[in-house]
């Protein structure tokens, strides 16, 4: 993950709010008025009208080290507001945008490839958007001072610029405008003007609410989910079949909105019994000081002591004639009528639970009746009343299911409380967010986020030391990053004959009711891989981590591998004390993530093995470990390149059919070198890389566990009389450094080139374990080209040698050879690949490809083993995990997979 520092960002903020607050004290906490006064003399020009983007000369900027390429706007003079707020009666929701300063990068190889492919604009839009990140933060409205303090501390109202600039160049002028919605946008406009020197431009609350919901449902893959009996199931929404739906926003009160399209909606109903009711009555009846405290009480309650049930009326019997069970609530708080008790005689826990059930159940029922009124089958619930609280969602879901007899479905949103703030953010003209698609958003959870506790709001944006100190303090406090899910006590009654669902966790921890959302990375250059047979049904992950046993096994594997990974990470940075401290912080952060996900696997969205592996790499980058295996890769590349000439001579002495089998055997044998595998790590103690490779080659015995080699050979050769046409362009998704790429995939690429096929080597954009990266490949190809005319000519044609640091002037060459060998980055930094999110460069080069070769466990087994393509596909891997071998191919460790699938 790109590290976010305040020295290299630009920010925009948006606000959405409404209602009143309980505390109108305008003083900042812990900060004097003199210090907070606007600083005069800011020389930065700001438009008095709405912010506009000057798009002239716009160009994508980035390099292989940058995951999220930004778009340079060289002629931009206006400061673009990227902050928005929703100021509600109970909570302030803040959305802000950050991006790195743009850095000019000269990449001649990429320019040559783009010219060959006819790509003039990788991001093919009528206008560019700002690549970067959306952050989500919330505050209680009665603590508005903390919100203002946060905005000030991050300098969001000044564009998030470097403090040295704003201190020396002055403050914001009176023309600085930010977007806000909700009642608080009106009530606190003067406060924002007085304290921060900014003006609030008020946006309609309903417009923002609907715009935010539509955006999330279209753009975020795992935004919507159902929640029944404690189980969260994500629902993929087809953006072409989204409308109409009912949006139920549960804030202080409840609004029910029928949404028929973008900007087409009407508020059809509502109720004044909502989150404010729960909090207000709860505060009076239990003396709780906060909404979260009230929720915590509810999870330890038993509503049977207060609610009148059907069984209480009928002597413990069901009322079967009308379908009501004895456990159905007949009257919320009904028992209090007949019992001679005072308020203090009832448990606050029981009161809180009964109150929560009463309000949740009635909201669910009213929502269904409105859906029935308009013939709507889909109901989305949002708002900070829900807060990811399992019991609340289960209660609403049961109400909808019970009254609709299963015909309607309650669905919830992960960014439930931020709909208005997102809508306000989108109201800035020409942000371009409405053009973004689901494949252009990547969600990240740095360090232990989002459960941070205390007074820290959102992932820290300070320097590395701040992050490390935060992680150390966080763990030392003993705060667990686990699911905020209450358990229903035994015997608690259900709804409509259903028993109350059980949920994980036996206590609502102090970190509960924070957000199950991370930072959204906006990556305009990501696209869907165009060769997928059906992107809508494509599922990259092969392993189903919804199976708790499977989840526990892979968590154990990752935990056991961590000490070795930390050792290598520290060694890669010279073993300094600073590196050791960062290594410890990484281990704490990743362990906290694993603990959190073990408690609630769906906390961060739909979880697959690919997500886990990528999360590990993101955590490493978070603490500035950018390439843990750098020295190991370099050593293995050198050792493999030393024996490559002899291998090529051996291959050239064979006939075509023998050579093809030997090449495939070589790829499988070389794929044994994977530092992500415990089995591979153990092998390194038994010999050198070349010795292990030869041993692996000698053990290649057919038939392999999955053996489609003969089908592939038939496609390549058919018969001597009738030669099939060669493939036009082959995409080779490469895996590990060393023998894997040098002795396995490069010789296979050479054979395809020999037969007239253009070859594109597809490699990681960022380092992951010992995987080769697209930035490293040109040098390896250039070194290999010293010994091979075919590779030399193809590399020159593909623009690879222009970037290589190796002198090949004296190398022999066949100047007539012009079939290109190219390298493109895949757009990710993980051992796996999700083909719904690849680089624009890869998507462009794939359009004329008729062969895809996926190599390695991560790309062809952990992910994409079941993927179907529009072109021929060859999947090659040596299995280095016994459990995976048994589960996926009914085999054993070191079994080989050669799976050939003709075009669909």
Coordinates of N, CA, C and O in Angstrom, one line a residue, residues 451-614:
X451 N -10.4 -0.6 13.5 CA -10.8 -0.6 14.9 C -9.6 0.0 15.7 O -8.7 -0.7 16.1
X452 N -9.7 1.3 16.0 CA -8.5 1.9 16.5 C -8.6 2.4 18.0 O -7.7 2.7 18.6
X453 N -9.9 2.5 18.4 CA -10.1 2.9 19.8 C -9.6 4.3 20.2 O -9.0 5.0 19.4
X454 N -9.9 4.7 21.4 CA -9.4 6.0 21.9 C -9.9 7.1 21.1 O -11.0 7.2 20.5
X455 N -9.1 8.2 21.0 CA -9.4 9.4 20.4 C -8.9 9.5 18.9 O -9.0 10.5 18.3
X456 N -8.3 8.4 18.4 CA -7.7 8.4 17.1 C -8.8 8.2 16.1 O -9.6 7.3 16.3
X457 N -8.9 9.0 15.1 CA -10.0 8.9 14.1 C -9.4 8.5 12.7 O -8.8 9.3 12.1
X458 N -9.7 7.3 12.3 CA -9.2 6.9 11.0 C -7.8 6.6 11.0 O -7.1 6.8 12.0
X459 N -7.3 5.9 9.9 CA -5.9 5.5 9.9 C -5.0 6.8 9.9 O -5.3 7.8 9.3
X460 N -4.0 6.7 10.8 CA -3.1 7.9 10.9 C -2.4 8.2 9.6 O -2.0 7.4 8.9
X461 N -2.2 9.5 9.4 CA -1.6 10.0 8.1 C -0.3 10.6 8.3 O 0.3 11.3 7.5
X462 N 0.3 10.4 9.5 CA 1.5 11.0 9.9 C 2.7 10.2 9.3 O 2.5 9.3 8.5
X463 N 3.9 10.5 9.9 CA 5.0 9.8 9.4 C 5.1 8.3 9.9 O 4.3 7.9 10.7
X464 N 6.1 7.6 9.5 CA 6.2 6.2 9.8 C 6.3 6.0 11.3 O 5.7 5.1 11.9
X465 N 7.1 6.8 12.0 CA 7.2 6.7 13.5 C 5.9 6.8 14.2 O 5.6 6.1 15.2
X466 N 5.0 7.7 13.7 CA 3.7 7.9 14.3 C 2.9 6.6 14.1 O 2.2 6.1 15.0
X467 N 3.0 6.0 12.9 CA 2.3 4.7 12.7 C 2.8 3.6 13.6 O 2.0 2.8 14.2
X468 N 4.1 3.5 13.8 CA 4.6 2.4 14.6 C 4.3 2.7 16.1 O 3.8 1.7 16.7
X469 N 4.4 3.9 16.5 CA 4.0 4.2 17.9 C 2.6 3.9 18.2 O 2.2 3.3 19.2
X470 N 1.7 4.2 17.2 CA 0.3 4.0 17.3 C 0.0 2.5 17.4 O -0.7 2.0 18.3
X471 N 0.7 1.7 16.6 CA 0.5 0.2 16.6 C 1.0 -0.4 17.9 O 0.4 -1.2 18.6
X472 N 2.1 0.1 18.4 CA 2.7 -0.4 19.7 C 1.7 -0.1 20.9 O 1.4 -0.9 21.7
X473 N 1.2 1.2 20.9 CA 0.3 1.6 22.0 C -1.0 0.8 21.9 O -1.5 0.4 22.9
X474 N -1.4 0.6 20.6 CA -2.7 -0.1 20.4 C -2.7 -1.5 21.0 O -3.6 -1.9 21.7
X475 N -1.6 -2.2 20.7 CA -1.5 -3.6 21.1 C -1.2 -3.6 22.6 O -1.8 -4.5 23.4
X476 N -0.4 -2.7 23.1 CA 0.0 -2.8 24.6 C -1.3 -2.5 25.4 O -1.3 -3.0 26.6
X477 N -2.2 -1.8 24.9 CA -3.5 -1.6 25.7 C -4.3 -2.8 25.8 O -5.3 -2.9 26.5
X478 N -4.0 -3.8 25.0 CA -4.7 -5.0 25.0 C -6.0 -5.0 24.3 O -6.9 -5.9 24.4
X479 N -6.2 -4.0 23.5 CA -7.4 -3.9 22.7 C -7.4 -4.9 21.6 O -6.5 -5.0 20.8
X480 N -8.5 -5.7 21.5 CA -8.5 -6.8 20.5 C -9.3 -6.3 19.3 O -10.3 -5.6 19.4
X481 N -8.7 -6.6 18.1 CA -9.4 -6.2 16.9 C -10.2 -7.4 16.5 O -9.8 -8.3 15.8
X482 N -11.4 -7.4 17.0 CA -12.3 -8.5 16.8 C -13.7 -8.0 16.5 O -14.0 -6.8 16.6
X483 N -14.6 -8.9 16.1 CA -15.9 -8.5 15.6 C -16.8 -7.9 16.7 O -16.9 -8.4 17.8
X484 N -17.4 -6.7 16.3 CA -18.4 -6.1 17.3 C -19.7 -6.8 17.2 O -20.7 -6.2 16.8
X485 N -19.8 -8.1 17.5 CA -21.0 -8.8 17.3 C -21.5 -9.4 18.7 O -20.7 -10.2 19.3
X486 N -22.6 -9.0 19.2 CA -23.1 -9.5 20.4 C -23.7 -10.9 20.3 O -24.2 -11.3 19.3
X487 N -23.6 -11.6 21.4 CA -24.3 -12.9 21.5 C -25.6 -12.8 22.1 O -25.8 -12.2 23.1
X488 N -26.6 -13.5 21.5 CA -27.9 -13.5 22.1 C -27.9 -14.4 23.3 O -27.6 -15.6 23.1
X489 N -28.2 -14.0 24.5 CA -28.2 -14.8 25.7 C -29.2 -16.0 25.5 O -30.2 -15.9 24.8
X490 N -28.9 -17.2 26.1 CA -29.8 -18.3 26.0 C -31.2 -17.9 26.4 O -31.4 -17.3 27.4
X491 N -32.2 -18.4 25.7 CA -33.6 -18.2 26.1 C -34.2 -16.9 25.6 O -35.4 -16.6 25.8
X492 N -33.4 -16.0 25.0 CA -34.0 -14.7 24.5 C -34.9 -15.1 23.4 O -34.6 -15.9 22.6
X493 N -36.1 -14.4 23.4 CA -37.1 -14.8 22.5 C -36.9 -14.3 21.1 O -36.2 -13.4 20.8
X494 N -37.6 -15.0 20.1 CA -37.4 -14.7 18.7 C -38.6 -13.9 18.2 O -39.4 -13.3 19.0
X495 N -38.7 -13.7 16.9 CA -39.8 -13.0 16.3 C -40.6 -13.9 15.4 O -40.0 -14.7 14.6
X496 N -41.9 -13.8 15.5 CA -42.8 -14.5 14.6 C -42.5 -16.0 14.5 O -42.6 -16.6 13.5
X497 N -42.2 -16.6 15.6 CA -42.0 -18.0 15.6 C -40.5 -18.4 15.4 O -40.1 -19.5 15.6
X498 N -39.7 -17.4 15.0 CA -38.3 -17.7 14.8 C -37.5 -17.6 16.1 O -37.8 -16.7 16.9
X499 N -36.6 -18.4 16.3 CA -35.7 -18.2 17.5 C -34.7 -17.1 17.2 O -34.3 -16.9 16.1
X500 N -34.3 -16.5 18.2 CA -33.3 -15.4 18.1 C -32.0 -16.0 17.5 O -31.5 -17.0 18.1
X501 N -31.4 -15.4 16.5 CA -30.2 -16.0 15.9 C -29.0 -15.8 16.9 O -29.0 -14.8 17.6
X502 N -28.1 -16.7 16.9 CA -26.9 -16.6 17.7 C -25.9 -15.9 16.9 O -25.9 -16.0 15.7
X503 N -25.0 -15.1 17.6 CA -24.0 -14.4 16.9 C -22.6 -14.7 17.6 O -22.6 -15.1 18.7
X504 N -21.6 -14.4 16.9 CA -20.2 -14.7 17.4 C -19.8 -13.7 18.5 O -20.2 -12.5 18.4
X505 N -19.0 -14.1 19.4 CA -18.5 -13.2 20.4 C -19.3 -13.2 21.6 O -20.5 -13.2 21.5
X506 N -18.7 -13.1 22.8 CA -19.5 -13.1 24.0 C -19.6 -11.8 24.7 O -20.0 -11.7 25.8
X507 N -19.1 -10.7 24.1 CA -19.2 -9.4 24.7 C -19.0 -8.4 23.6 O -18.3 -8.6 22.6
X508 N -19.7 -7.3 23.7 CA -19.6 -6.2 22.8 C -18.4 -5.3 23.3 O -18.5 -4.6 24.3
X509 N -17.3 -5.4 22.6 CA -16.1 -4.8 23.0 C -16.1 -3.3 22.9 O -16.9 -2.8 22.1
X510 N -15.2 -2.6 23.5 CA -15.1 -1.2 23.4 C -14.9 -0.7 22.0 O -15.2 0.5 21.7
X511 N -14.3 -1.5 21.2 CA -14.1 -1.1 19.8 C -15.2 -1.3 18.9 O -15.2 -1.1 17.7
X512 N -16.4 -1.8 19.4 CA -17.5 -2.0 18.6 C -18.2 -0.8 18.1 O -17.9 0.3 18.6
X513 N -19.0 -0.9 17.1 CA -19.7 0.2 16.4 C -18.8 1.1 15.7 O -19.2 2.2 15.3
X514 N -17.5 0.8 15.6 CA -16.7 1.5 14.7 C -17.0 1.0 13.3 O -18.0 0.2 13.1
X515 N -16.3 1.3 12.3 CA -16.7 1.0 10.9 C -16.1 -0.2 10.3 O -14.9 -0.4 10.5
X516 N -16.8 -1.0 9.6 CA -16.3 -2.2 8.9 C -15.9 -1.7 7.5 O -16.2 -2.4 6.5
X517 N -15.3 -0.6 7.4 CA -14.9 -0.1 6.1 C -13.4 0.4 6.2 O -13.0 0.9 7.2
X518 N -12.7 0.2 5.1 CA -11.4 0.7 5.0 C -11.3 1.9 4.1 O -12.3 2.5 3.7
X519 N -10.1 2.3 3.7 CA -9.9 3.3 2.7 C -10.2 2.8 1.3 O -9.7 1.7 1.0
X520 N -10.9 3.5 0.6 CA -11.2 3.1 -0.8 C -10.2 3.8 -1.7 O -10.1 5.0 -1.8
X521 N -9.4 2.9 -2.4 CA -8.5 3.4 -3.4 C -9.2 3.6 -4.7 O -9.7 2.6 -5.2
X522 N -9.1 4.8 -5.3 CA -9.7 5.0 -6.6 C -8.6 4.8 -7.6 O -7.6 5.6 -7.6
X523 N -8.7 3.8 -8.4 CA -7.6 3.5 -9.4 C -8.2 3.5 -10.8 O -8.7 2.5 -11.3
X524 N -8.2 4.7 -11.5 CA -8.8 4.8 -12.8 C -8.2 3.9 -13.8 O -8.9 3.6 -14.8
X525 N -7.0 3.4 -13.6 CA -6.3 2.6 -14.6 C -6.6 1.1 -14.5 O -6.0 0.3 -15.2
X526 N -7.5 0.7 -13.6 CA -7.8 -0.7 -13.5 C -9.0 -1.1 -14.4 O -10.0 -0.3 -14.5
X527 N -9.0 -2.2 -15.0 CA -10.0 -2.7 -15.9 C -10.3 -4.1 -15.7 O -9.5 -4.9 -15.1
X528 N -11.4 -4.6 -16.2 CA -11.7 -6.0 -16.2 C -11.0 -6.7 -17.3 O -10.9 -6.2 -18.5
X529 N -10.4 -7.8 -17.1 CA -9.6 -8.6 -18.1 C -10.6 -9.0 -19.2 O -11.5 -9.7 -19.0
X530 N -10.3 -8.5 -20.4 CA -11.3 -8.7 -21.5 C -11.5 -10.1 -22.0 O -12.4 -10.4 -22.7
X531 N -10.6 -11.0 -21.6 CA -10.7 -12.4 -22.1 C -11.5 -13.3 -21.2 O -11.6 -14.5 -21.5
X532 N -12.0 -12.8 -20.1 CA -12.8 -13.6 -19.2 C -14.1 -14.0 -20.0 O -14.7 -13.1 -20.6
X533 N -14.5 -15.2 -19.9 CA -15.7 -15.7 -20.6 C -16.9 -15.0 -20.2 O -17.8 -14.6 -21.0
X534 N -17.1 -14.9 -18.8 CA -18.2 -14.2 -18.3 C -17.8 -13.5 -17.0 O -17.8 -14.1 -15.9
X535 N -17.5 -12.2 -17.1 CA -17.0 -11.5 -15.9 C -18.0 -11.5 -14.7 O -17.7 -11.4 -13.6
X536 N -19.3 -11.6 -15.0 CA -20.3 -11.5 -14.0 C -20.3 -12.8 -13.1 O -20.7 -12.7 -11.9
X537 N -20.0 -13.9 -13.7 CA -20.0 -15.2 -12.9 C -18.5 -15.6 -12.4 O -18.4 -16.5 -11.7
X538 N -17.6 -14.8 -12.9 CA -16.2 -15.1 -12.5 C -15.9 -14.9 -11.0 O -16.3 -13.9 -10.4
X539 N -15.3 -15.9 -10.4 CA -14.9 -15.9 -9.0 C -13.5 -16.3 -8.9 O -13.1 -17.5 -9.2
X540 N -12.6 -15.4 -8.6 CA -11.1 -15.7 -8.6 C -10.7 -16.7 -7.6 O -9.9 -17.6 -7.9
X541 N -11.3 -16.7 -6.4 CA -10.9 -17.5 -5.3 C -11.3 -19.0 -5.4 O -12.5 -19.2 -5.6
X542 N -10.4 -19.9 -5.4 CA -10.7 -21.3 -5.5 C -11.1 -21.9 -4.1 O -11.9 -22.8 -4.0
X543 N -10.4 -21.4 -3.1 CA -10.6 -21.9 -1.7 C -11.8 -21.2 -1.1 O -11.8 -19.9 -1.1
X544 N -12.7 -21.9 -0.5 CA -13.9 -21.3 0.2 C -13.6 -21.1 1.7 O -13.6 -22.0 2.4
X545 N -13.3 -19.8 2.0 CA -12.9 -19.5 3.4 C -14.2 -19.3 4.3 O -14.1 -19.0 5.5
X546 N -15.4 -19.5 3.7 CA -16.6 -19.5 4.6 C -16.6 -20.8 5.4 O -17.3 -20.8 6.5
X547 N -15.9 -21.8 5.0 CA -15.7 -23.0 5.8 C -14.7 -22.7 7.0 O -13.6 -22.4 6.8
X548 N -15.2 -22.7 8.2 CA -14.4 -22.3 9.4 C -13.1 -23.1 9.5 O -12.1 -22.6 9.8
X549 N -13.2 -24.4 9.2 CA -12.0 -25.2 9.3 C -11.0 -24.8 8.3 O -9.8 -24.8 8.6
X550 N -11.5 -24.5 7.1 CA -10.5 -24.0 6.0 C -9.9 -22.7 6.4 O -8.7 -22.5 6.2
X551 N -10.7 -21.8 7.0 CA -10.2 -20.5 7.4 C -9.2 -20.7 8.5 O -8.1 -20.1 8.4
X552 N -9.4 -21.5 9.5 CA -8.5 -21.8 10.6 C -7.2 -22.3 10.0 O -6.1 -22.0 10.5
X553 N -7.3 -23.3 9.1 CA -6.1 -23.9 8.5 C -5.2 -22.8 7.9 O -3.9 -22.8 8.2
X554 N -5.7 -22.0 7.0 CA -4.9 -21.0 6.3 C -4.4 -19.9 7.2 O -3.3 -19.4 7.0
X555 N -5.2 -19.6 8.2 CA -4.7 -18.6 9.2 C -3.5 -19.2 9.9 O -2.5 -18.5 10.2
X556 N -3.5 -20.5 10.3 CA -2.4 -21.1 10.9 C -1.2 -21.1 10.0 O 0.0 -20.9 10.5
X557 N -1.4 -21.4 8.7 CA -0.3 -21.4 7.8 C 0.4 -20.0 7.7 O 1.6 -19.9 7.8
X558 N -0.4 -19.0 7.6 CA 0.1 -17.6 7.6 C 0.8 -17.2 8.9 O 1.9 -16.6 8.9
X559 N 0.3 -17.7 10.0 CA 0.9 -17.3 11.3 C 2.2 -18.0 11.5 O 3.2 -17.4 12.0
X560 N 2.3 -19.3 11.1 CA 3.5 -20.0 11.2 C 4.6 -19.5 10.3 O 5.8 -19.6 10.6
X561 N 4.2 -18.9 9.1 CA 5.2 -18.4 8.2 C 5.7 -17.0 8.6 O 6.7 -16.5 8.1
X562 N 5.0 -16.4 9.5 CA 5.3 -15.0 9.9 C 6.7 -14.8 10.4 O 7.4 -13.8 10.0
X563 N 7.2 -15.6 11.4 CA 8.5 -15.3 11.9 C 9.6 -15.3 10.9 O 10.5 -14.5 10.9
X564 N 9.5 -16.3 9.9 CA 10.5 -16.3 8.8 C 10.4 -15.1 8.0 O 11.4 -14.5 7.5
X565 N 9.1 -14.7 7.7 CA 8.9 -13.5 6.9 C 9.4 -12.2 7.6 O 10.1 -11.4 6.9
X566 N 9.2 -12.1 8.9 CA 9.7 -11.0 9.6 C 11.3 -10.9 9.6 O 11.9 -9.9 9.4
X567 N 11.9 -12.1 9.8 CA 13.3 -12.2 9.7 C 13.9 -11.7 8.4 O 14.8 -10.9 8.3
X568 N 13.2 -12.1 7.3 CA 13.7 -11.7 6.0 C 13.4 -10.2 5.7 O 14.2 -9.5 5.1
X569 N 12.3 -9.7 6.3 CA 11.9 -8.3 6.1 C 13.0 -7.5 6.8 O 13.5 -6.5 6.2
X570 N 13.4 -7.8 8.0 CA 14.4 -7.1 8.7 C 15.7 -7.2 8.0 O 16.4 -6.2 7.9
X571 N 16.1 -8.4 7.6 CA 17.4 -8.5 6.9 C 17.4 -7.7 5.6 O 18.5 -7.2 5.2
X572 N 16.3 -7.6 4.9 CA 16.2 -6.8 3.7 C 16.5 -5.4 3.9 O 16.9 -4.7 2.9
X573 N 16.4 -4.9 5.1 CA 16.6 -3.5 5.4 C 17.9 -3.4 6.3 O 18.1 -2.4 7.0
X574 N 18.8 -4.3 6.2 CA 20.1 -4.3 6.8 C 20.1 -4.7 8.3 O 21.1 -4.5 9.0
X575 N 19.0 -5.2 8.8 CA 19.0 -5.7 10.2 C 19.1 -4.6 11.2 O 19.5 -4.9 12.4
X576 N 18.8 -3.3 10.9 CA 19.0 -2.2 11.8 C 17.9 -2.3 12.9 O 16.9 -3.0 12.8
X577 N 18.2 -1.5 14.0 CA 17.2 -1.4 15.0 C 15.9 -0.9 14.5 O 14.8 -1.3 14.9
X578 N 16.0 0.1 13.6 CA 14.8 0.6 13.0 C 14.0 -0.4 12.2 O 12.8 -0.5 12.3
X579 N 14.7 -1.3 11.5 CA 14.1 -2.3 10.7 C 13.4 -3.3 11.7 O 12.3 -3.8 11.4
X580 N 14.1 -3.6 12.8 CA 13.5 -4.6 13.8 C 12.2 -4.0 14.4 O 11.3 -4.7 14.6
X581 N 12.2 -2.7 14.6 CA 11.0 -2.1 15.2 C 9.9 -2.1 14.2 O 8.7 -2.4 14.6
X582 N 10.2 -1.9 12.9 CA 9.2 -1.9 11.9 C 8.7 -3.3 11.7 O 7.5 -3.6 11.4
X583 N 9.6 -4.3 11.8 CA 9.2 -5.7 11.6 C 8.3 -6.1 12.7 O 7.3 -6.9 12.5
X584 N 8.5 -5.7 13.9 CA 7.7 -6.0 15.1 C 6.3 -5.4 14.9 O 5.2 -6.0 15.1
X585 N 6.3 -4.1 14.4 CA 5.0 -3.4 14.1 C 4.2 -4.2 13.1 O 3.0 -4.3 13.2
X586 N 4.9 -4.6 12.0 CA 4.2 -5.4 11.0 C 3.6 -6.7 11.6 O 2.4 -7.0 11.3
X587 N 4.3 -7.4 12.4 CA 3.8 -8.7 12.9 C 2.6 -8.4 13.8 O 1.6 -9.2 13.8
X588 N 2.7 -7.3 14.6 CA 1.5 -7.0 15.5 C 0.3 -6.7 14.6 O -0.8 -7.1 14.9
X589 N 0.5 -5.8 13.6 CA -0.6 -5.4 12.8 C -1.2 -6.6 12.0 O -2.5 -6.7 12.0
X590 N -0.4 -7.4 11.4 CA -1.0 -8.5 10.6 C -1.6 -9.5 11.5 O -2.7 -10.1 11.2
X591 N -1.0 -9.8 12.7 CA -1.7 -10.7 13.7 C -3.0 -10.2 14.1 O -4.0 -10.9 14.3
X592 N -3.1 -8.8 14.3 CA -4.4 -8.2 14.7 C -5.4 -8.4 13.6 O -6.6 -8.7 13.9
X593 N -5.0 -8.2 12.4 CA -5.9 -8.5 11.3 C -6.4 -9.9 11.3 O -7.6 -10.2 11.1
X594 N -5.5 -10.9 11.4 CA -5.9 -12.3 11.4 C -6.9 -12.6 12.6 O -7.9 -13.3 12.4
X595 N -6.6 -12.0 13.7 CA -7.5 -12.2 14.9 C -8.9 -11.6 14.6 O -9.9 -12.2 14.9
X596 N -8.9 -10.5 14.0 CA -10.2 -9.8 13.6 C -10.9 -10.7 12.6 O -12.1 -10.9 12.8
X597 N -10.3 -11.1 11.6 CA -10.9 -11.9 10.5 C -11.3 -13.3 11.0 O -12.3 -13.9 10.5
X598 N -10.6 -13.8 11.9 CA -10.9 -15.2 12.5 C -12.2 -15.0 13.3 O -13.1 -16.0 13.3
X599 N -12.4 -13.9 13.9 CA -13.6 -13.7 14.7 C -14.8 -13.4 13.8 O -15.9 -14.0 14.0
X600 N -14.6 -12.6 12.7 CA -15.7 -12.3 11.8 C -15.1 -12.3 10.4 O -14.6 -11.2 9.9
X601 N -15.1 -13.4 9.6 CA -14.4 -13.4 8.3 C -14.9 -12.4 7.3 O -14.2 -12.0 6.5
X602 N -16.2 -12.0 7.5 CA -16.7 -11.0 6.5 C -16.6 -9.6 6.9 O -17.2 -8.7 6.4
X603 N -15.8 -9.3 7.9 CA -15.6 -7.9 8.5 C -15.2 -7.0 7.4 O -15.6 -5.8 7.4
X604 N -14.3 -7.4 6.5 CA -13.7 -6.5 5.5 C -14.3 -6.7 4.1 O -13.8 -6.3 3.1
X605 N -15.4 -7.4 4.0 CA -16.0 -7.8 2.7 C -15.8 -9.3 2.5 O -15.3 -10.0 3.4
X606 N -16.2 -9.7 1.4 CA -16.1 -11.2 1.1 C -14.6 -11.6 1.1 O -13.8 -11.0 0.4
X607 N -14.3 -12.6 1.9 CA -12.9 -13.0 2.1 C -12.6 -14.2 1.3 O -13.3 -15.2 1.3
X608 N -11.5 -14.1 0.6 CA -10.9 -15.2 -0.1 C -9.4 -15.3 0.2 O -8.8 -14.4 0.8
X609 N -8.8 -16.5 -0.1 CA -7.4 -16.6 0.2 C -6.5 -15.5 -0.5 O -5.5 -15.1 0.1
X610 N -6.9 -15.1 -1.7 CA -6.2 -14.1 -2.4 C -6.2 -12.8 -1.6 O -5.2 -12.1 -1.5
X611 N -7.4 -12.5 -0.9 CA -7.5 -11.3 -0.1 C -6.5 -11.4 1.1 O -5.9 -10.4 1.5
X612 N -6.4 -12.5 1.7 CA -5.5 -12.7 2.8 C -4.1 -12.5 2.5 O -3.3 -11.8 3.1
X613 N -3.7 -13.1 1.3 CA -2.3 -13.0 0.9 C -2.0 -11.5 0.5 O -0.9 -11.0 0.8
X614 N -2.9 -10.8 -0.1 CA -2.7 -9.4 -0.5 C -2.6 -8.6 0.8 O -1.9 -7.6 0.8

